Coordinates of C-alpha atoms in Angstrom, one line a residue:
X9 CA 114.1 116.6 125.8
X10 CA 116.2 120.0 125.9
X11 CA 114.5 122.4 122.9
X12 CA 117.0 124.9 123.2
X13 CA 118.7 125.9 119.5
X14 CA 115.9 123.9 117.9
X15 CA 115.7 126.8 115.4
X16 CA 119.8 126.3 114.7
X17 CA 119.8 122.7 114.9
X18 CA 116.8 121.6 114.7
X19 CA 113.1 121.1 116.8
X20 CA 115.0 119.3 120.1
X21 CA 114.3 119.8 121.8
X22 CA 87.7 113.1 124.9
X23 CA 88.4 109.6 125.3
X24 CA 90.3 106.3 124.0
X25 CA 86.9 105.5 121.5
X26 CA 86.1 104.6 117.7
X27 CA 89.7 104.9 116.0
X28 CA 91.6 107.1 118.1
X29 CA 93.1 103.5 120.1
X30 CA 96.7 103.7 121.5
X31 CA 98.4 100.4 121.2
X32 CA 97.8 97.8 123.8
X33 CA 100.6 96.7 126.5
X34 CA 100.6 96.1 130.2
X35 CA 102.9 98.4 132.5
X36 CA 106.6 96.6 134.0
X37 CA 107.4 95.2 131.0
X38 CA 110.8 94.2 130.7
X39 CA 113.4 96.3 129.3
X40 CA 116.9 96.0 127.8
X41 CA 118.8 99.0 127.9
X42 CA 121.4 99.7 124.7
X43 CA 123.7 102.1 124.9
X44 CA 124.7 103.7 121.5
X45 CA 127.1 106.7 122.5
X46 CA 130.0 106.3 120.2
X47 CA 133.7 106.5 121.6
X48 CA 134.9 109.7 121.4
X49 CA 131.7 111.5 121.8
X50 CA 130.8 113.9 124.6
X51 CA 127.6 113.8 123.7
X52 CA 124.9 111.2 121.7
X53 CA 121.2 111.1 120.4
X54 CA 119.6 108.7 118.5
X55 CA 116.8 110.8 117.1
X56 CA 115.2 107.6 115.0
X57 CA 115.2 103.8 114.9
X58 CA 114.0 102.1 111.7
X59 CA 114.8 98.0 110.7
X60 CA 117.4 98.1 113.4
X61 CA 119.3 101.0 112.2
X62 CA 119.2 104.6 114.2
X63 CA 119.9 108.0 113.2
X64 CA 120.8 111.1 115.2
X65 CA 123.8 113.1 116.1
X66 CA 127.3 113.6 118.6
X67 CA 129.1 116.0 119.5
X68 CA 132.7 116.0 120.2
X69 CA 134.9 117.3 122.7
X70 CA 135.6 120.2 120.5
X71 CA 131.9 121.2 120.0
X72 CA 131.5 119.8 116.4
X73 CA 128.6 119.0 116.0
X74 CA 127.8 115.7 113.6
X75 CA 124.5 114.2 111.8
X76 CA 125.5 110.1 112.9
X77 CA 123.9 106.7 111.4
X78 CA 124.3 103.2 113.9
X79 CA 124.1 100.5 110.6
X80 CA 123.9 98.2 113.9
X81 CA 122.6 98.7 117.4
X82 CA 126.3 98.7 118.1
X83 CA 128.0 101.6 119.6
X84 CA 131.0 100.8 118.0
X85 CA 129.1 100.8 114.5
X86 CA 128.7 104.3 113.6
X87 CA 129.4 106.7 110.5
X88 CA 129.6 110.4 110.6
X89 CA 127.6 111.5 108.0
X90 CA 129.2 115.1 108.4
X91 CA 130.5 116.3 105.1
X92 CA 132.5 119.3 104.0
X93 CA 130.4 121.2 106.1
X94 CA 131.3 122.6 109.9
X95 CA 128.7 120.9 111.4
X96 CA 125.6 118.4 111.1
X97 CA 122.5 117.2 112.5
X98 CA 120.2 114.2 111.7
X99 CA 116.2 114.5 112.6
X100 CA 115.1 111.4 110.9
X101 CA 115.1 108.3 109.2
X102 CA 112.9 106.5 106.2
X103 CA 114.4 103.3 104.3
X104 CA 118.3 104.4 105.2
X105 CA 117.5 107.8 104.0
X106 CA 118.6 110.6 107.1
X107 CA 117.1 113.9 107.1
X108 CA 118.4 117.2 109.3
X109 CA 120.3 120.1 109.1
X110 CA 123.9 120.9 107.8
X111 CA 125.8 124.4 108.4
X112 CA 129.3 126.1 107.7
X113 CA 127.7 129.9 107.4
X114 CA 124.0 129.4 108.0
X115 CA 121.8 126.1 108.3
X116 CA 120.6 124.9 105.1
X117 CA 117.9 121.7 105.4
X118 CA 120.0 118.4 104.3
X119 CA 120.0 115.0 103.6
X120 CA 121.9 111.7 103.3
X121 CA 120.7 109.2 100.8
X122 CA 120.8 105.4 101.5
X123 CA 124.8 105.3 99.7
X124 CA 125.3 108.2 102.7
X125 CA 125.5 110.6 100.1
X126 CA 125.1 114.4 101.3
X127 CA 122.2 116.6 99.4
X128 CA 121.9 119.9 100.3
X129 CA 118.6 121.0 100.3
X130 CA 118.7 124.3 100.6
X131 CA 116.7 126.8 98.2
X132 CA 118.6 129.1 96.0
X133 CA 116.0 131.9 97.7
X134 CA 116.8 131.7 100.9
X135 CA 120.1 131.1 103.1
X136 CA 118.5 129.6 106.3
X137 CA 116.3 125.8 106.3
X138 CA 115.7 123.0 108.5
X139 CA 114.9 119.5 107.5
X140 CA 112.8 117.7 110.1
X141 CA 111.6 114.6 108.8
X142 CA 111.2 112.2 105.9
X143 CA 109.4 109.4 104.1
X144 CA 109.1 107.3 101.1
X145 CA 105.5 108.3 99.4
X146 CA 103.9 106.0 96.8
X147 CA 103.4 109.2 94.6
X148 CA 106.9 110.2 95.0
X149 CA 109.7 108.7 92.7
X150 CA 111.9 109.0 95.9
X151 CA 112.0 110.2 99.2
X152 CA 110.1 113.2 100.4
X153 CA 111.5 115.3 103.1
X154 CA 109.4 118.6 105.3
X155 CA 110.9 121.0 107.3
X156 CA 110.7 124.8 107.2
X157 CA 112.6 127.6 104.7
X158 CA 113.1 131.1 105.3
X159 CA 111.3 133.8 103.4
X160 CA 112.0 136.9 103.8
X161 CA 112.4 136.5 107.3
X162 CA 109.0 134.3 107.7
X163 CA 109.4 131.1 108.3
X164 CA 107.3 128.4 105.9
X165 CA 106.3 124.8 106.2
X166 CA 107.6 123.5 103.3
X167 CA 108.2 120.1 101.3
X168 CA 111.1 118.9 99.1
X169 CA 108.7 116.8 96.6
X170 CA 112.1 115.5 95.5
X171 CA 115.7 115.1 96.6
X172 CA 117.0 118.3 95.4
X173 CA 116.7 122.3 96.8
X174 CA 114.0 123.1 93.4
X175 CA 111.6 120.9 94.2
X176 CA 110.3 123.2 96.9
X177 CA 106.2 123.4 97.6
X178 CA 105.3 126.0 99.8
X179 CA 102.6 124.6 102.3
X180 CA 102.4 128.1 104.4
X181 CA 98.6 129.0 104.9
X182 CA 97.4 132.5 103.3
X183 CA 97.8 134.9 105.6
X184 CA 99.2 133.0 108.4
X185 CA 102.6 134.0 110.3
X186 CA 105.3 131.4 111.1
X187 CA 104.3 128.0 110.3
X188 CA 106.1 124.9 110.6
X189 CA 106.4 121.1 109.1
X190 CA 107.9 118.5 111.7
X191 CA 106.3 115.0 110.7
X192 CA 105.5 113.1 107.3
X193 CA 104.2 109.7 106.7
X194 CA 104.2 107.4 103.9
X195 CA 100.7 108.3 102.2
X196 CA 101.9 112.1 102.4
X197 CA 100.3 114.0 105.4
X198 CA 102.0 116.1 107.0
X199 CA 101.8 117.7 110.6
X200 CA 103.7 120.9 112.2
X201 CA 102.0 123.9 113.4
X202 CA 100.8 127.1 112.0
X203 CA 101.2 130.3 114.6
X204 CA 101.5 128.6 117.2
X205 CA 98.8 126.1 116.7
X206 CA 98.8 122.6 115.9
X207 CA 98.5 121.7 112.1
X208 CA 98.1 118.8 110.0
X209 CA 98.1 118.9 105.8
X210 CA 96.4 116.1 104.3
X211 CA 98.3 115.9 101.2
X212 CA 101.9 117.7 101.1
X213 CA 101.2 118.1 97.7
X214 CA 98.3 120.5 98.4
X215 CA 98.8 123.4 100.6
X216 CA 94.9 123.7 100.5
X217 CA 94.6 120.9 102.6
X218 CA 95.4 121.8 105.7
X219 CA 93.7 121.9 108.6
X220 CA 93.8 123.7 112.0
X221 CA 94.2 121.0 114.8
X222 CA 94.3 123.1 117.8
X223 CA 92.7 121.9 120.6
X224 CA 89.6 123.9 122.6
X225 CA 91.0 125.9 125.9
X226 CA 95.0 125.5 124.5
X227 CA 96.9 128.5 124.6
X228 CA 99.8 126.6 121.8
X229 CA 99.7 123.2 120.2
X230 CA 102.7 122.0 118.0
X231 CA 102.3 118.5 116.0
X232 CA 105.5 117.3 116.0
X233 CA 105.1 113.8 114.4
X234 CA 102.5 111.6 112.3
X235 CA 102.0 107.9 112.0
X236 CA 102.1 105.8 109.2
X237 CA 97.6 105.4 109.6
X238 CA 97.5 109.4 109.9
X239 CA 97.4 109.8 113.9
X240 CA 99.2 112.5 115.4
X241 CA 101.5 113.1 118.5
X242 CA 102.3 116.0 119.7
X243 CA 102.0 118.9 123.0
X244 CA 99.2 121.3 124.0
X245 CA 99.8 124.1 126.7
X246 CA 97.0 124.1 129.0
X247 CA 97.4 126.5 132.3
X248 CA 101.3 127.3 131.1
X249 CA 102.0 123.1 131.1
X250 CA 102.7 121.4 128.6
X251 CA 100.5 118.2 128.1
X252 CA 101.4 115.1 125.5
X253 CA 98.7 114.8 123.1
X254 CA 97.4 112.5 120.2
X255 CA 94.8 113.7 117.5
X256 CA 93.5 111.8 114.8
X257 CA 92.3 114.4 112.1
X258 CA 90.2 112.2 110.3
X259 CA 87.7 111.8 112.8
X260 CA 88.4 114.5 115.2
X261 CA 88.8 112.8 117.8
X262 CA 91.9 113.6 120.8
X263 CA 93.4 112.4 123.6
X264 CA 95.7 113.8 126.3
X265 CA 98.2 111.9 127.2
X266 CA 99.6 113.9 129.9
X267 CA 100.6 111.7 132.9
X268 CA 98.6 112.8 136.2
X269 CA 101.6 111.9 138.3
X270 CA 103.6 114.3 136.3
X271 CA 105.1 117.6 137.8
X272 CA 106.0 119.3 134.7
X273 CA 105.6 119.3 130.9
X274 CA 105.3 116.1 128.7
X275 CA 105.3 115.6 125.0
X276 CA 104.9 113.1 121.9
X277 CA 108.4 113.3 120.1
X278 CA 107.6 110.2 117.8
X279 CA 104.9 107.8 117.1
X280 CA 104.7 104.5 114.9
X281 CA 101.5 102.6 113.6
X282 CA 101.5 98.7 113.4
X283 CA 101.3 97.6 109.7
X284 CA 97.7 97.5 109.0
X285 CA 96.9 98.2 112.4
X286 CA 94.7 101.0 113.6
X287 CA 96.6 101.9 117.2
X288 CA 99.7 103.5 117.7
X289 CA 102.6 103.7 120.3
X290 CA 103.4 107.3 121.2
X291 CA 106.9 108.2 122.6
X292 CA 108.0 111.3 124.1
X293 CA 109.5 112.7 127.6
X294 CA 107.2 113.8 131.0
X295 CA 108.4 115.7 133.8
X296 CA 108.7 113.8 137.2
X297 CA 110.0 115.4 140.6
X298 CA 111.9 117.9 138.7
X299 CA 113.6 115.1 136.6
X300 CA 112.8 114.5 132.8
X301 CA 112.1 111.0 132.2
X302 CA 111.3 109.2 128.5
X303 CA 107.9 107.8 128.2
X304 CA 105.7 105.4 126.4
X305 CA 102.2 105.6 126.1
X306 CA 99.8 102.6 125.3
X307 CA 95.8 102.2 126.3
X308 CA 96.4 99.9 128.5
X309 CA 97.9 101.1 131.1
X310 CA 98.8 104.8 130.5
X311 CA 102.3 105.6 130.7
X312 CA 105.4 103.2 130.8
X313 CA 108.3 105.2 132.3
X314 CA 111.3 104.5 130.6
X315 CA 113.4 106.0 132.8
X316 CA 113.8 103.8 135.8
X317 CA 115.3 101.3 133.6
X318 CA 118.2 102.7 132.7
X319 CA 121.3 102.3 135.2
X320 CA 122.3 104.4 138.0
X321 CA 123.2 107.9 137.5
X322 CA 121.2 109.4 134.5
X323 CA 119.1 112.2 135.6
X324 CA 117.2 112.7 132.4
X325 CA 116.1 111.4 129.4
X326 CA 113.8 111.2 126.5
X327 CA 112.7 109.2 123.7
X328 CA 112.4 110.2 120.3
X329 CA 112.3 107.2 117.9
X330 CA 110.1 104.0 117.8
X331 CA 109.8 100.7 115.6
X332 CA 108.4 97.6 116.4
X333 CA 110.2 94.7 114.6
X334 CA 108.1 92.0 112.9
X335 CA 108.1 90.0 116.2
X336 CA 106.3 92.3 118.3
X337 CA 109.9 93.4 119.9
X338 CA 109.4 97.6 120.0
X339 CA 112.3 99.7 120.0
X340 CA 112.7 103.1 121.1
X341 CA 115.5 105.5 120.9
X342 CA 116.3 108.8 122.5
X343 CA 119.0 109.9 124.9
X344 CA 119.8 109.8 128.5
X345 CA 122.4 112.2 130.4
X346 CA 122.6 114.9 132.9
X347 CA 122.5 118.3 132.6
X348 CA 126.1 119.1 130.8
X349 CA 126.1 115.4 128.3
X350 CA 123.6 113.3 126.8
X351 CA 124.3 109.1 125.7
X352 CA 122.3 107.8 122.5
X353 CA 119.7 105.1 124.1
X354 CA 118.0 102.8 122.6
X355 CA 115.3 101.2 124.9
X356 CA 114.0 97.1 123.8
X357 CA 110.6 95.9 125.2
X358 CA 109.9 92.5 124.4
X359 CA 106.1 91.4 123.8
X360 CA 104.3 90.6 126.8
X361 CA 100.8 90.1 127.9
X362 CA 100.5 90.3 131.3
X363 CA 103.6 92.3 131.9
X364 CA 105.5 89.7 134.1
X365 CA 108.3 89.9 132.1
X366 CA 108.0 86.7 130.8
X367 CA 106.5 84.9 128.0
X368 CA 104.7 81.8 129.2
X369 CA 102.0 79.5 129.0
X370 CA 100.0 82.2 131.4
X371 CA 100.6 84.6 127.8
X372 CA 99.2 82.2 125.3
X373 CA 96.4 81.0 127.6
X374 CA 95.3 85.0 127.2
X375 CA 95.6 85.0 123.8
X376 CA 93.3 82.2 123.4
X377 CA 91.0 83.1 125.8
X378 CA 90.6 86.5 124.2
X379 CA 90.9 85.1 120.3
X380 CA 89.0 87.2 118.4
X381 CA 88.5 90.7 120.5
X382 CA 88.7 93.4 118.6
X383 CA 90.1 97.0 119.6
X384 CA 92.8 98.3 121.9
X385 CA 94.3 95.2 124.5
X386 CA 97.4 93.6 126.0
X387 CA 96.9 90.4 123.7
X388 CA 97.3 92.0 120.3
X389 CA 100.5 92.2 120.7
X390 CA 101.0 92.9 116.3
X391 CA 99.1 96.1 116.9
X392 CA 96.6 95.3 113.8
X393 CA 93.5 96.5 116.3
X394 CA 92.8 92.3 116.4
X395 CA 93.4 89.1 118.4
X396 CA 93.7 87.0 115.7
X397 CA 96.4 84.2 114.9
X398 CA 98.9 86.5 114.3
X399 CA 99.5 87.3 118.1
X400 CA 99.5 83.9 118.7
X401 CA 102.4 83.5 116.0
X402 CA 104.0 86.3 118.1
X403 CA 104.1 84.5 121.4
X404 CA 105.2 81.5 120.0
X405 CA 107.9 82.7 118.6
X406 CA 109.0 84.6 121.4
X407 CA 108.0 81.6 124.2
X408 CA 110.1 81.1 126.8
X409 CA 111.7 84.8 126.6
X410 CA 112.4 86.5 129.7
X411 CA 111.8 83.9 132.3

């Protein structure tokens, strides 16, 4: 995950106990590998996944610069959403809605509707925003979208309480310096950082509720996404690395996710929650031998490396987006390249158990045998927090798959 220009384009670049769970899979699961870089393209990212449509941006051989949307996990089924503006960039997705940034003179915080309408989102105040992420709020009559606006050369977490550049609440703490808004879910918290330190709002209707995240001994934190049951993903710098890390604020609790193989930095780029669950399934990047590899995290096993399943010649990549469809089949997008291109990936990891690849009698014996255990394991493959029938529904469906 290369950060550089994040402030042009956009932000590019204690223990696994009570609530604070990670979603439960088995390392080696089998992989399928889609390649979404459209023709034409010198470069592709698929910055979001959602109902089997991703978001994100290309850039041609000219060095335009486009927001894209895949309708299909189809390389070939692409729109530019890039309109009457020189270039465009697309952050995130909620119900069809994109989110990013749009420019001609300066950056100005955009959007594209579910019709692919454009919105610029700009304030009338200012001539530089970003747009980082979006969701569908029940106390919103649409779509909410957070990001950052400049005033008066400060930069302020803000939030667009409504598709248009007036509905603009200021979430910038009192006497704080820069701060920053990078993640919303769909009860309306909010996570970013404030001067360099990790943040999280619990209403982005109420600047007053924020509250500092930073973790003890961190020199910078940055919260870079939120799931839908209020956990957060994110990076701490610890000793000038850094370390992926999860916080829930409502109980306080943290985890670092850093892998101990890892040579370099890692991060949490994206996270999603099960429906009604109470784990999560961080995604991000970690630093291997020099090489920057897209990760998954889950309790457990750690870490799945992404990386080694894509073919032969990549030498980096990270992950940026996940869903998991109603099957248990999790999807993660991101890119993969070398240092001078990049190729929109989306990764597919079908439900597993025992991580064999397979889904097999040896899977629903498992299930059964561990009906009823609560908390974060292989066999709740729904990610409710719950062996229960619904896992069971899960590996029936999917029986016979990968063997």
């Amino acid at each position: 995950m290369r950060r550089n220009n994040w402030l042009e384009r956009g932000y590019r670049g204690i223990g696994l106990s009570l609530a604070m769970v990670l979603f439960g899979m088995q390392l080696g699961l089998a992989q399928v590998v889609i390649n979404l870089h459209p023709p034409g393209f010198q470069s592709s990212e698929a910055n979001a996944i959602q109902n089997g449509v991703a978001a994100g941006g290309g850039i041609l051989a000219d060095g335009t610069q486009s927001a894209l949307l895949w309708t299909s996990l189809n390389a070939n089924v692409v729109t530019v959403l890039n309109q009457g503006t020189t270039g465009s960039w697309g952050w995130a997705m909620s119900n069809g809605v994109v989110v990013g940034s749009s420019w001609t003179a300066t950056v100005h915080a955009s959007a594209w509707d579910s019709n692919g309408t454009f919105i610029d989102l700009n304030p009338p105040f200012t001539a530089w925003s970003n747009a980082f992420s979006v969701s569908h709020p029940s106390q919103a009559s649409l779509f909410v979208t957070v990001g950052i606006a400049l005033y008066t050369n400060v930069y302020h977490a803000v939030a667009w309480a409504e598709p248009n550049a007036n509905n603009l609440i200021d979430l910038h703490p009192t006497g704080a310096g820069q701060s920053f808004a990078f993640g919303i879910n769909d009860a309306g918290q909010v996570c970013g950082a404030v001067d360099n330190q990790a943040a999280f709002w619990n209403d982005y209707q109420d600047p007053a509720s924020y509250q500092n995240i930073h973790p003890a001994g961190a020199s910078a934190s940055f919260a870079l996404a939120v799931a839908a049951n209020g956990q957060v993903g994110g990076f701490a710098v610890f000793d000038g690395t850094e370390h992926a890390y999860l916080w829930d604020p409502a109980t306080g609790n943290a985890i670092d996710l850093h892998p101990p193989t890892a040579t370099g930095d890692s991060e949490v780029l994206g996270i999603f929650s099960p429906p009604g669950g109470g784990g999560v399934i961080p995604v991000g990047f970690a630093y291997f031998n020099g090489e920057q590899h897209a990760m998954l995290w889950f309790c457990a096993g750690g870490g799945l490396d992404l990386h080694p399943a894509l073919p032969a010649g990549y030498t980096l990549s990270w992950a940026r987006g996940v869903w998991m469809d109603s099957d248990g089949t999790i999807y993660v997008s991101g890119a993969a390249g070398d240092a001078s291109h990049s190729e929109a990936i989306v990764w597919v990891i079908a439900p597993d158990t025992n991580g064999d690849g397979c889904m097999d009698d040896a899977d629903l014996l498992a299930i059964l045998l561990n009906f009823g255990l609560v908390g974060c394991s292989p066999y709740d493959l729904n990610g409710d927090g719950a062996v229960d029938d619904g896992d069971l529904l899960i590996a029936l469906f999917n029986f016979g798959n990968g063997c």
